[in-house]
């Protein structure tokens, strides 16, 4: 079972640089807190942070979530297993996610973070699978829209493996 390349490392890098430029333009002269949702977004967040130029002051925070459901379908019941270490009250926050699939995880997390009183709250997601959407989620900075396929690599796993692939691939069952 080896992945078929969906998006090459070069294609991803070019798009992440564009997203970094968009964030830099929108937040010039401001401070932002990037909140990376572990584990899947760790590679994207690391590249995105470095694609934001020094006209923006960048802080980085991490959260871990676990979503209940079977292995392919989330239930929308989300547990925060590791929370922010600092308050985001009054701060400009950009949540950084690997993929918005049904949207249930992000809908929960955005609502949760909103109650903490940030000055602004935006979402950057590397991938979006609109075919599986169960709740609308506004993505401010979107990398790529993809079909309903299971992707791995560039931080995304299959049973905790394959996160280290430098590209995004599709797992073909064989
Ligand atoms: P949602 O609540 O939007 O359905 O769930 C999003 C989460 O499901 C993502 O953060 C990711 O952990 C997982 N997920 C959804 N689609 C994929 C996929 O194609 N590949 C991998 N590796 N994880 C996925």
Short mmCIF file of C-alpha atoms and ligand atoms in Angstrom, two decimals:
data_model
loop_
_atom_site.label_atom_id
_atom_site.label_comp_id
_atom_site.label_asym_id
_atom_site.label_seq_id
_atom_site.Cartn_x
_atom_site.Cartn_y
_atom_site.Cartn_z
CA UNK A 1 0.00 0.00 0.00
CA UNK A 2 1.96 3.02 -1.18
CA UNK A 3 0.52 6.49 -1.65
CA UNK A 4 -0.12 8.04 -5.06
CA UNK A 5 1.06 11.64 -5.23
CA UNK A 6 -1.79 14.13 -5.10
CA UNK A 7 0.18 17.33 -4.46
CA UNK A 8 3.96 17.51 -4.77
CA UNK A 9 6.19 19.15 -2.19
CA UNK A 10 6.88 22.00 -4.65
CA UNK A 11 3.17 22.61 -5.28
CA UNK A 12 2.47 22.68 -1.56
CA UNK A 13 5.43 25.01 -0.87
CA UNK A 14 4.28 27.49 -3.54
CA UNK A 15 0.73 27.61 -2.14
CA UNK A 16 1.88 27.90 1.48
CA UNK A 17 4.04 30.86 0.45
CA UNK A 18 1.01 32.54 -1.11
CA UNK A 19 -0.97 31.98 2.09
CA UNK A 20 1.91 33.44 4.11
CA UNK A 21 1.88 36.49 1.85
CA UNK A 22 -1.89 36.91 2.29
CA UNK A 23 -1.55 36.75 6.07
CA UNK A 24 1.37 39.22 5.96
CA UNK A 25 -0.66 41.68 3.88
CA UNK A 26 -3.78 41.40 6.03
CA UNK A 27 -1.92 41.67 9.34
CA UNK A 28 0.92 44.07 8.50
CA UNK A 29 2.13 45.84 11.64
CA UNK A 30 0.02 43.59 13.90
CA UNK A 31 0.69 40.64 16.21
CA UNK A 32 -0.93 37.28 15.54
CA UNK A 33 -1.05 34.03 17.46
CA UNK A 34 -0.91 30.94 15.26
CA UNK A 35 -2.72 28.11 17.04
CA UNK A 36 -1.69 24.83 15.44
CA UNK A 37 -4.04 21.88 15.93
CA UNK A 38 -1.89 18.83 16.63
CA UNK A 39 -0.84 16.50 15.36
CA UNK A 40 -1.85 16.82 11.71
CA UNK A 41 -1.04 20.50 11.21
CA UNK A 42 2.50 20.48 12.59
CA UNK A 43 4.23 20.51 9.21
CA UNK A 44 1.84 23.02 7.64
CA UNK A 45 2.07 25.30 10.69
CA UNK A 46 5.87 25.23 10.64
CA UNK A 47 5.98 26.16 6.96
CA UNK A 48 3.18 28.73 7.22
CA UNK A 49 4.84 30.48 10.17
CA UNK A 50 8.03 30.88 8.13
CA UNK A 51 6.08 32.15 5.10
CA UNK A 52 4.78 35.13 7.11
CA UNK A 53 7.17 38.05 6.76
CA UNK A 54 8.64 40.08 9.60
CA UNK A 55 6.12 42.89 9.24
CA UNK A 56 3.90 40.67 11.40
CA UNK A 57 4.78 39.64 14.95
CA UNK A 58 4.06 35.92 15.22
CA UNK A 59 3.47 33.84 18.35
CA UNK A 60 2.85 30.10 18.15
CA UNK A 61 0.59 27.98 20.35
CA UNK A 62 -0.57 24.39 20.12
CA UNK A 63 -3.73 22.47 20.93
CA UNK A 64 -4.54 18.79 20.67
CA UNK A 65 -8.01 17.50 20.08
CA UNK A 66 -9.53 14.09 19.93
CA UNK A 67 -12.76 13.58 18.11
CA UNK A 68 -14.99 10.67 18.95
CA UNK A 69 -16.39 8.43 16.27
CA UNK A 70 -15.30 5.46 14.23
CA UNK A 71 -12.05 5.60 12.28
CA UNK A 72 -13.51 7.26 9.19
CA UNK A 73 -16.35 9.38 10.52
CA UNK A 74 -16.14 11.92 13.29
CA UNK A 75 -19.13 12.31 15.60
CA UNK A 76 -18.59 15.99 16.18
CA UNK A 77 -17.98 15.35 19.88
CA UNK A 78 -14.55 16.84 20.38
CA UNK A 79 -12.34 16.64 23.45
CA UNK A 80 -9.47 19.07 23.96
CA UNK A 81 -6.64 16.81 25.15
CA UNK A 82 -4.03 19.57 25.35
CA UNK A 83 -5.02 23.21 25.71
CA UNK A 84 -3.35 26.56 25.06
CA UNK A 85 -0.75 27.57 27.60
CA UNK A 86 -1.65 31.28 27.43
CA UNK A 87 -4.75 33.43 27.25
CA UNK A 88 -5.85 34.60 23.79
CA UNK A 89 -8.11 37.34 25.13
CA UNK A 90 -7.73 40.47 22.99
CA UNK A 91 -5.33 38.74 20.58
CA UNK A 92 -5.59 38.17 16.85
CA UNK A 93 -5.75 34.42 16.49
CA UNK A 94 -5.26 32.27 13.40
CA UNK A 95 -6.24 28.64 13.95
CA UNK A 96 -4.09 26.37 11.76
CA UNK A 97 -5.62 23.04 10.71
CA UNK A 98 -4.56 20.30 8.31
CA UNK A 99 -7.93 19.48 6.78
CA UNK A 100 -11.57 20.47 7.11
CA UNK A 101 -13.50 17.32 6.33
CA UNK A 102 -17.02 17.22 7.84
CA UNK A 103 -16.19 20.56 9.49
CA UNK A 104 -17.43 19.35 12.88
CA UNK A 105 -14.04 19.56 14.60
CA UNK A 106 -13.38 23.12 13.41
CA UNK A 107 -16.94 24.27 14.13
CA UNK A 108 -16.47 23.09 17.72
CA UNK A 109 -12.99 24.52 18.14
CA UNK A 110 -13.80 27.92 16.59
CA UNK A 111 -16.80 28.25 18.89
CA UNK A 112 -14.69 27.22 21.88
CA UNK A 113 -11.95 29.75 21.08
CA UNK A 114 -14.50 32.50 20.38
CA UNK A 115 -15.72 32.25 23.99
CA UNK A 116 -12.20 33.18 25.13
CA UNK A 117 -12.53 36.71 23.74
CA UNK A 118 -9.90 36.99 20.99
CA UNK A 119 -9.77 40.33 19.10
CA UNK A 120 -10.18 38.32 15.89
CA UNK A 121 -10.34 34.66 14.98
CA UNK A 122 -9.45 33.31 11.54
CA UNK A 123 -8.92 29.83 10.15
CA UNK A 124 -6.10 28.62 7.93
CA UNK A 125 -6.58 25.12 6.57
CA UNK A 126 -4.26 23.34 4.18
CA UNK A 127 -7.05 21.21 2.74
CA UNK A 128 -10.82 21.21 2.39
CA UNK A 129 -13.07 18.32 1.34
CA UNK A 130 -16.36 20.09 0.55
CA UNK A 131 -18.00 16.82 -0.56
CA UNK A 132 -18.09 15.67 3.08
CA UNK A 133 -19.15 18.92 4.72
CA UNK A 134 -21.77 18.50 7.45
CA UNK A 135 -21.58 21.99 8.85
CA UNK A 136 -20.44 25.19 7.13
CA UNK A 137 -17.01 26.42 8.22
CA UNK A 138 -15.53 29.62 6.84
CA UNK A 139 -11.88 29.14 5.88
CA UNK A 140 -10.01 32.45 5.65
CA UNK A 141 -6.79 30.99 4.22
CA UNK A 142 -7.29 27.78 2.23
CA UNK A 143 -4.50 25.79 0.60
CA UNK A 144 -6.32 23.34 -1.65
CA UNK A 145 -9.80 21.95 -2.23
CA UNK A 146 -9.66 18.18 -2.76
CA UNK A 147 -12.04 15.36 -3.66
CA UNK A 148 -13.35 12.86 -1.14
CA UNK A 149 -10.13 10.83 -0.82
CA UNK A 150 -8.07 9.85 2.23
CA UNK A 151 -4.82 11.79 2.13
CA UNK A 152 -1.55 11.21 3.95
CA UNK A 153 1.79 12.94 4.24
CA UNK A 154 2.91 16.50 5.01
CA UNK A 155 1.81 15.93 8.61
CA UNK A 156 -1.30 13.85 7.92
CA UNK A 157 -1.26 10.25 9.09
CA UNK A 158 -2.64 6.82 8.53
CA UNK A 159 -2.60 5.02 11.90
CA UNK A 160 0.04 7.53 13.08
CA UNK A 161 2.34 6.75 10.16
CA UNK A 162 3.31 8.56 6.94
CA UNK A 163 3.27 12.05 8.50
CA UNK A 164 6.87 12.44 7.33
CA UNK A 165 6.14 12.21 3.61
CA UNK A 166 7.13 15.55 2.04
CA UNK A 167 4.17 15.40 -0.37
CA UNK A 168 0.43 14.76 -0.03
CA UNK A 169 -0.59 11.35 -1.27
CA UNK A 170 -3.71 9.25 -1.58
CA UNK A 171 -3.72 5.79 -0.04
CA UNK A 172 -4.91 3.20 -2.53
CA UNK A 173 -6.28 0.09 -0.89
CA UNK A 174 -4.68 -2.97 -2.49
P1 LIG B 1 -13.73 16.87 10.61
O1 LIG B 1 -14.29 17.15 11.96
O2 LIG B 1 -13.62 18.08 9.72
O3 LIG B 1 -14.50 15.76 9.93
O4 LIG B 1 -12.34 16.23 10.90
C1 LIG B 1 -11.15 16.76 10.56
C2 LIG B 1 -10.05 15.84 11.02
O5 LIG B 1 -10.22 14.52 10.48
C3 LIG B 1 -8.72 16.31 10.51
O6 LIG B 1 -8.11 17.19 11.42
C4 LIG B 1 -7.95 15.02 10.36
O7 LIG B 1 -7.35 14.68 11.59
C5 LIG B 1 -9.00 13.98 10.04
N1 LIG B 1 -9.06 13.73 8.59
C6 LIG B 1 -10.09 14.06 7.78
N2 LIG B 1 -9.83 13.71 6.51
C7 LIG B 1 -8.59 13.15 6.52
C8 LIG B 1 -7.74 12.61 5.49
O8 LIG B 1 -8.07 12.56 4.30
N3 LIG B 1 -6.53 12.14 5.89
C9 LIG B 1 -6.13 12.18 7.18
N4 LIG B 1 -4.91 11.69 7.46
N5 LIG B 1 -6.89 12.69 8.18
C10 LIG B 1 -8.11 13.18 7.84
#
